[in-house]
Structure formats: structure tokens, C-alpha cells
Coordinates of C-alpha atoms in Angstrom, one line a residue:
M21 CA -30.0 68.6 10.1
T22 CA -29.1 68.6 6.2
T23 CA -28.5 64.8 4.6
P24 CA -25.1 64.2 3.8
K25 CA -24.8 63.6 -0.3
V26 CA -22.4 60.4 0.0
A27 CA -20.4 59.2 -3.6
L28 CA -20.1 55.6 -2.9
Y29 CA -16.6 54.6 -4.7
V30 CA -17.6 50.5 -6.1
T31 CA -13.9 50.0 -6.0
C32 CA -12.9 47.7 -9.0
L33 CA -12.8 44.2 -7.4
A34 CA -16.6 44.7 -5.9
D35 CA -17.3 46.0 -9.8
L36 CA -16.1 42.9 -11.4
M37 CA -16.5 40.4 -8.7
R38 CA -18.5 40.8 -6.3
P39 CA -21.5 43.2 -7.0
S40 CA -23.9 42.7 -4.1
V41 CA -21.1 44.1 -1.6
A42 CA -21.5 47.4 -3.8
Q43 CA -25.4 47.0 -3.8
A44 CA -24.7 46.5 0.0
S45 CA -22.8 48.9 1.1
L46 CA -25.1 51.4 -1.3
E47 CA -28.1 50.3 0.5
L48 CA -26.3 50.6 4.4
L49 CA -25.4 54.3 3.3
R50 CA -29.6 55.0 2.8
A51 CA -30.1 53.2 5.3
A52 CA -28.1 55.7 7.5
G53 CA -30.0 58.6 5.9
C54 CA -27.2 59.8 3.0
D55 CA -28.2 60.9 -0.2
V56 CA -26.1 58.5 -2.1
T57 CA -24.7 59.1 -5.4
V58 CA -22.6 55.8 -7.8
P59 CA -20.7 59.2 -10.4
A60 CA -20.4 56.5 -13.6
E61 CA -17.3 57.8 -14.2
Q62 CA -15.4 55.4 -11.9
S63 CA -12.1 53.7 -12.5
C64 CA -9.5 51.9 -10.2
C65 CA -7.6 53.8 -7.1
G66 CA -4.0 53.1 -9.1
Q67 CA -3.1 51.3 -6.1
P68 CA -1.8 48.3 -8.6
S69 CA 0.2 51.0 -10.3
Y70 CA 1.6 52.6 -7.6
N71 CA 2.3 49.3 -5.3
N72 CA 4.3 48.4 -8.7
G73 CA 6.8 51.3 -9.7
D74 CA 4.4 53.3 -12.4
Y75 CA 4.1 56.9 -10.4
A76 CA 2.9 58.4 -13.7
G77 CA 0.3 56.2 -13.5
A78 CA -0.8 56.3 -11.2
V79 CA -0.6 60.3 -10.4
R80 CA -3.1 60.5 -13.9
I81 CA -5.7 58.2 -11.8
A82 CA -5.5 59.7 -9.2
K83 CA -6.6 63.4 -10.4
Q84 CA -9.1 62.4 -12.7
L85 CA -10.7 60.5 -9.1
I86 CA -10.3 64.0 -7.2
Q87 CA -11.7 65.8 -10.2
R88 CA -14.7 63.4 -10.4
F89 CA -15.3 63.3 -7.2
E90 CA -14.4 65.5 -4.7
S91 CA -17.9 68.0 -4.8
F92 CA -19.1 65.8 -2.3
D93 CA -19.7 66.0 1.3
Y94 CA -18.5 62.0 1.9
V95 CA -16.9 59.9 -0.9
V96 CA -17.1 56.4 1.4
L97 CA -16.0 52.9 -0.1
P98 CA -16.2 49.4 1.5
S99 CA -12.4 48.3 1.5
G100 CA -10.0 49.7 3.9
S101 CA -7.3 49.3 0.8
C102 CA -8.6 51.5 -1.4
A103 CA -9.8 53.9 1.1
G104 CA -5.8 53.7 2.3
M105 CA -4.5 54.3 -1.5
L106 CA -6.7 57.5 -1.4
I107 CA -6.5 59.0 2.4
K108 CA -2.9 58.5 2.3
H109 CA -1.1 57.6 -0.6
Y110 CA -3.2 60.3 -3.1
P111 CA -0.8 63.1 -1.0
R112 CA 2.3 61.4 -0.9
L113 CA 1.5 60.9 -4.7
L114 CA 0.9 64.4 -6.4
E115 CA 3.0 67.7 -5.8
G116 CA 2.2 71.3 -5.4
E117 CA -1.0 72.5 -6.0
W118 CA -2.6 68.7 -6.4
R119 CA -1.2 67.9 -2.6
D120 CA -3.6 70.4 -1.3
R121 CA -6.8 69.1 -3.0
A122 CA -5.6 65.4 -2.2
E123 CA -5.1 66.3 1.4
Q124 CA -8.5 68.2 1.3
F125 CA -9.7 65.6 -0.6
A126 CA -8.5 62.7 2.1
K127 CA -10.3 64.5 5.2
R128 CA -13.8 64.0 3.3
V129 CA -13.0 60.0 2.6
Y130 CA -14.0 56.6 4.6
E131 CA -13.6 53.0 4.5
L132 CA -17.2 52.3 5.1
T133 CA -17.9 50.9 8.2
T134 CA -16.1 53.7 9.8
F135 CA -18.5 56.0 7.8
L136 CA -20.8 54.0 9.6
F137 CA -19.8 53.4 13.1
S138 CA -18.3 57.1 13.5
I139 CA -20.4 59.5 11.3
C140 CA -23.9 58.6 11.3
D141 CA -23.9 56.5 14.9
Y142 CA -25.8 53.7 12.3
E143 CA -28.1 51.1 14.1
P144 CA -28.6 48.0 11.9
A145 CA -32.1 46.7 10.8
V146 CA -30.7 43.4 11.1
Q147 CA -31.2 41.1 14.3
G148 CA -28.5 38.0 14.6
S149 CA -28.6 34.6 16.0
A150 CA -26.1 32.7 18.9
T151 CA -23.5 32.2 15.5
A152 CA -20.4 33.6 15.8
V153 CA -18.7 34.6 12.7
A154 CA -14.6 34.9 12.7
Y155 CA -14.0 38.1 11.6
H156 CA -10.8 39.0 9.2
D157 CA -8.9 41.9 9.7
S158 CA -7.2 43.7 6.2
C159 CA -3.7 44.6 6.1
A160 CA -4.1 48.0 4.9
G161 CA -7.3 49.2 7.2
L162 CA -5.9 47.9 10.3
R163 CA -2.5 49.9 9.4
E164 CA -3.1 52.3 8.1
L165 CA -6.7 53.7 9.0
N166 CA -6.8 51.5 12.5
I167 CA -9.7 50.3 11.1
K168 CA -10.9 47.6 14.0
E169 CA -13.4 48.2 16.6
Q170 CA -15.8 50.0 14.3
P171 CA -16.7 46.1 12.0
R172 CA -17.1 44.4 15.5
E173 CA -19.7 47.3 17.0
L174 CA -21.6 47.0 14.0
L175 CA -21.5 43.1 14.2
T176 CA -22.6 43.6 17.7
R177 CA -25.6 45.9 17.4
A178 CA -26.9 43.1 15.0
N179 CA -26.4 40.4 17.9
I180 CA -23.9 38.7 15.6
P181 CA -20.9 37.7 17.5
V182 CA -17.7 37.2 16.7
A183 CA -15.0 34.8 17.2
E184 CA -11.7 36.9 17.1
L185 CA -8.8 35.1 15.5
S186 CA -5.9 33.3 17.0
Q187 CA -4.1 35.5 14.4
G188 CA -5.8 37.9 13.9
S189 CA -3.1 40.9 12.7
V190 CA -0.8 38.0 10.4
C191 CA -1.6 38.7 6.8
C192 CA -3.9 36.8 4.4
G193 CA -1.3 36.5 2.2
F194 CA -3.0 38.4 -0.6
G195 CA -1.6 41.4 -0.4
G196 CA -2.5 42.8 -4.4
T197 CA 0.2 42.0 -6.5
F198 CA 2.2 39.5 -3.6
C199 CA 0.1 37.5 -4.6
A200 CA 1.0 36.5 -8.2
K201 CA 4.8 37.2 -7.4
M202 CA 5.1 34.7 -5.2
P203 CA 2.3 32.6 -4.4
A204 CA 3.6 29.8 -2.9
I205 CA 4.7 32.3 0.3
S206 CA 1.2 33.4 -0.2
G207 CA -0.6 30.1 -0.2
D208 CA 1.4 29.3 3.1
M209 CA -0.2 32.4 4.7
A210 CA -3.9 31.9 2.9
D211 CA -3.8 27.9 5.0
R212 CA -2.4 29.2 8.0
K213 CA -5.0 31.7 8.0
I214 CA -7.7 28.9 6.9
E215 CA -6.9 26.9 9.2
D216 CA -6.9 29.6 12.0
V217 CA -10.4 30.8 11.0
E218 CA -11.6 26.4 11.4
K219 CA -10.0 26.8 15.5
T220 CA -12.3 28.8 16.1
G221 CA -16.0 26.4 15.3
G222 CA -17.7 29.2 12.8
S223 CA -19.1 28.5 9.7
T224 CA -18.5 32.1 8.0
L225 CA -15.3 34.4 8.0
V226 CA -16.1 38.1 7.9
A227 CA -14.7 41.2 6.7
G228 CA -14.4 44.7 5.0
D229 CA -11.9 44.0 2.1
L230 CA -13.0 41.5 -1.5
G231 CA -9.5 41.6 -2.3
C232 CA -8.4 39.3 0.9
L233 CA -11.8 37.3 1.0
L234 CA -11.6 36.4 -2.4
A235 CA -7.7 35.1 -1.5
L236 CA -9.3 33.3 1.0
E237 CA -11.5 31.9 -0.5
G238 CA -10.3 30.7 -4.1
R239 CA -7.8 28.9 -1.3
A240 CA -9.9 27.3 0.3
R241 CA -12.4 25.8 -2.7
R242 CA -9.6 24.4 -3.7
K243 CA -8.7 22.7 -0.4
G244 CA -12.3 21.0 0.2
S245 CA -13.4 23.4 3.0
S246 CA -17.0 24.7 3.3
L247 CA -16.0 27.8 5.4
R248 CA -18.2 30.6 3.9
F249 CA -17.1 33.8 3.1
R250 CA -18.7 37.5 2.9
H251 CA -17.9 40.6 2.9
V252 CA -19.0 42.4 6.5
A253 CA -21.7 45.2 4.6
E254 CA -23.4 42.0 2.9
V255 CA -23.4 40.1 7.0
L256 CA -25.0 43.8 8.6
L257 CA -27.6 44.0 5.8
D258 CA -28.5 40.1 5.4
E259 CA -32.1 39.9 6.3
N260 CA -31.0 36.4 7.2
P261 CA -28.3 35.7 9.2
G262 CA -28.6 32.1 9.4
F263 CA -25.6 32.3 7.4
S264 CA -27.0 28.8 5.6
L265 CA -26.2 31.3 2.2
G266 CA -24.1 29.5 0.1
A267 CA -22.7 31.2 -3.0
P268 CA -23.4 35.4 -2.8
D269 CA -26.4 36.2 -4.9
D270 CA -25.2 39.6 -7.2
T271 CA -28.7 40.1 -7.8
P272 CA -29.8 44.1 -7.5
R273 CA -32.2 45.0 -5.8
G274 CA -32.4 48.3 -6.5
N275 CA -31.9 50.7 -8.8
N276 CA -28.0 51.6 -7.9
R277 CA -27.7 55.4 -9.5

């Protein structure tokens, strides 16, 4: 069987705010048997420009990204939001030959947990304890890409139980620039999500989108909450899944090139 050649698209937030998510994604893909490359010339996926009406800017970014990544068998992202941009919105944004290229490109783009579960049938090496984690489904991943069972199944395979939220399909309030444009509404939505997590009795919220996690963690810290917030890639790779982990360790564990 040919080893799949995978390009890891790191995403802006992982690169700038939580490099441990990119490192964990890299190591998970390698453990799943992939030949992984992290292309050096990566940029934003164009979602902020696209969502705020700068379509010309988004088109330029989309063309550059397709050119840099389309030679790989697969492109994998630890973000349902960015993956949704590449898969769903690039073909709508581009025209002519570029639309055709975007449509072909989209067929090879996967969110991380979907790729590990559906393409690699990955069995996590980590084996968890009886401590349950709460899981947050991001809006883009859930509604655009139908990401729901994939991360839960991977956590189950790692013997990590998942506590379901009573309002699991409700937005956390981040919404990209929504949280900046509507801070009062966004804050109230985040408070409700945090309260929902606390009602599960768990100490850790896990999600597949770093934007949601960072926004919720910031709100929780301001409110004095002791909840922990971790990306699913970090949890699936962790050698000590007891979750008494404190702040994430962003120290790279290997060469990512």
C-alpha cells in the first residue's frame, strides 16, 4: 500500500497561539502511517477577508493556497472552520479554471479527526482513565462538514469517555469577527457554554477548533473558572490522559519539517 503524502495546514491560530496543536497533529498523522510535510509558505486561509466582504483579497489567498498544496495526496487541518473554508467556500469564491481546480482540491482536504477516523482508521496509542471530558462541536465543523461522531469515536478508542453538553449544538459565541462586533452577545453565549460544561462535572473541555477553545478559555479565566481547554489532537496524543495538565506545553517534541 502506498504511503499517503499529506500536507499539514497548520492554521493561523495554531501557529501563533497554540503550536502544540500543530505538533500534536503532525505526530498523530505520522503515527497513522502518513508521509507528512509542513509546507513552509503557509498563510491564512482567507476566511476573515471572505466573511467581511473582501472577496478580492480572499480570491488572492485561495489561489495561492491551492497552488502550494494541490500537489499532495491530502491536505489535513486541525480546524473544522478552516477546512470548511477550503472545502465549501473556495469553489463558490473562484470562477472558471480556478473553480475547477478548487473543486478538485476540495476533494482532498480533510479536517484532522475526519481524516484519522475515515481515511486512516486510526487507533490512538494513548489509553485514558475514567475521567470524562466534555466535547464542544464547533459550528463550522458540525454544520458544514458533519463532524460529530469522528472525534468522539477516536476518544472512545482511547478509552476517554465523553460527557455530552445539554446545548451541544449551540454556538459558543466566538464566530470569528462576531465576537469583536457583538462582544456583549458573544460574552453571554460564552458564559452559557461554560456553565453547560461545568454542569457535566468534568474539568476539561475538548474541541476540534482552536478559535472556540481560545475564546472560551479567555472568558473562563476572567470569570475565575478552573476549567481546562484542550484541542482533541493534544488529548489523543497525550501520554498522561489524567488531565491534571495546567497550561499547554508549546515546546516542540520533534522536527516539524
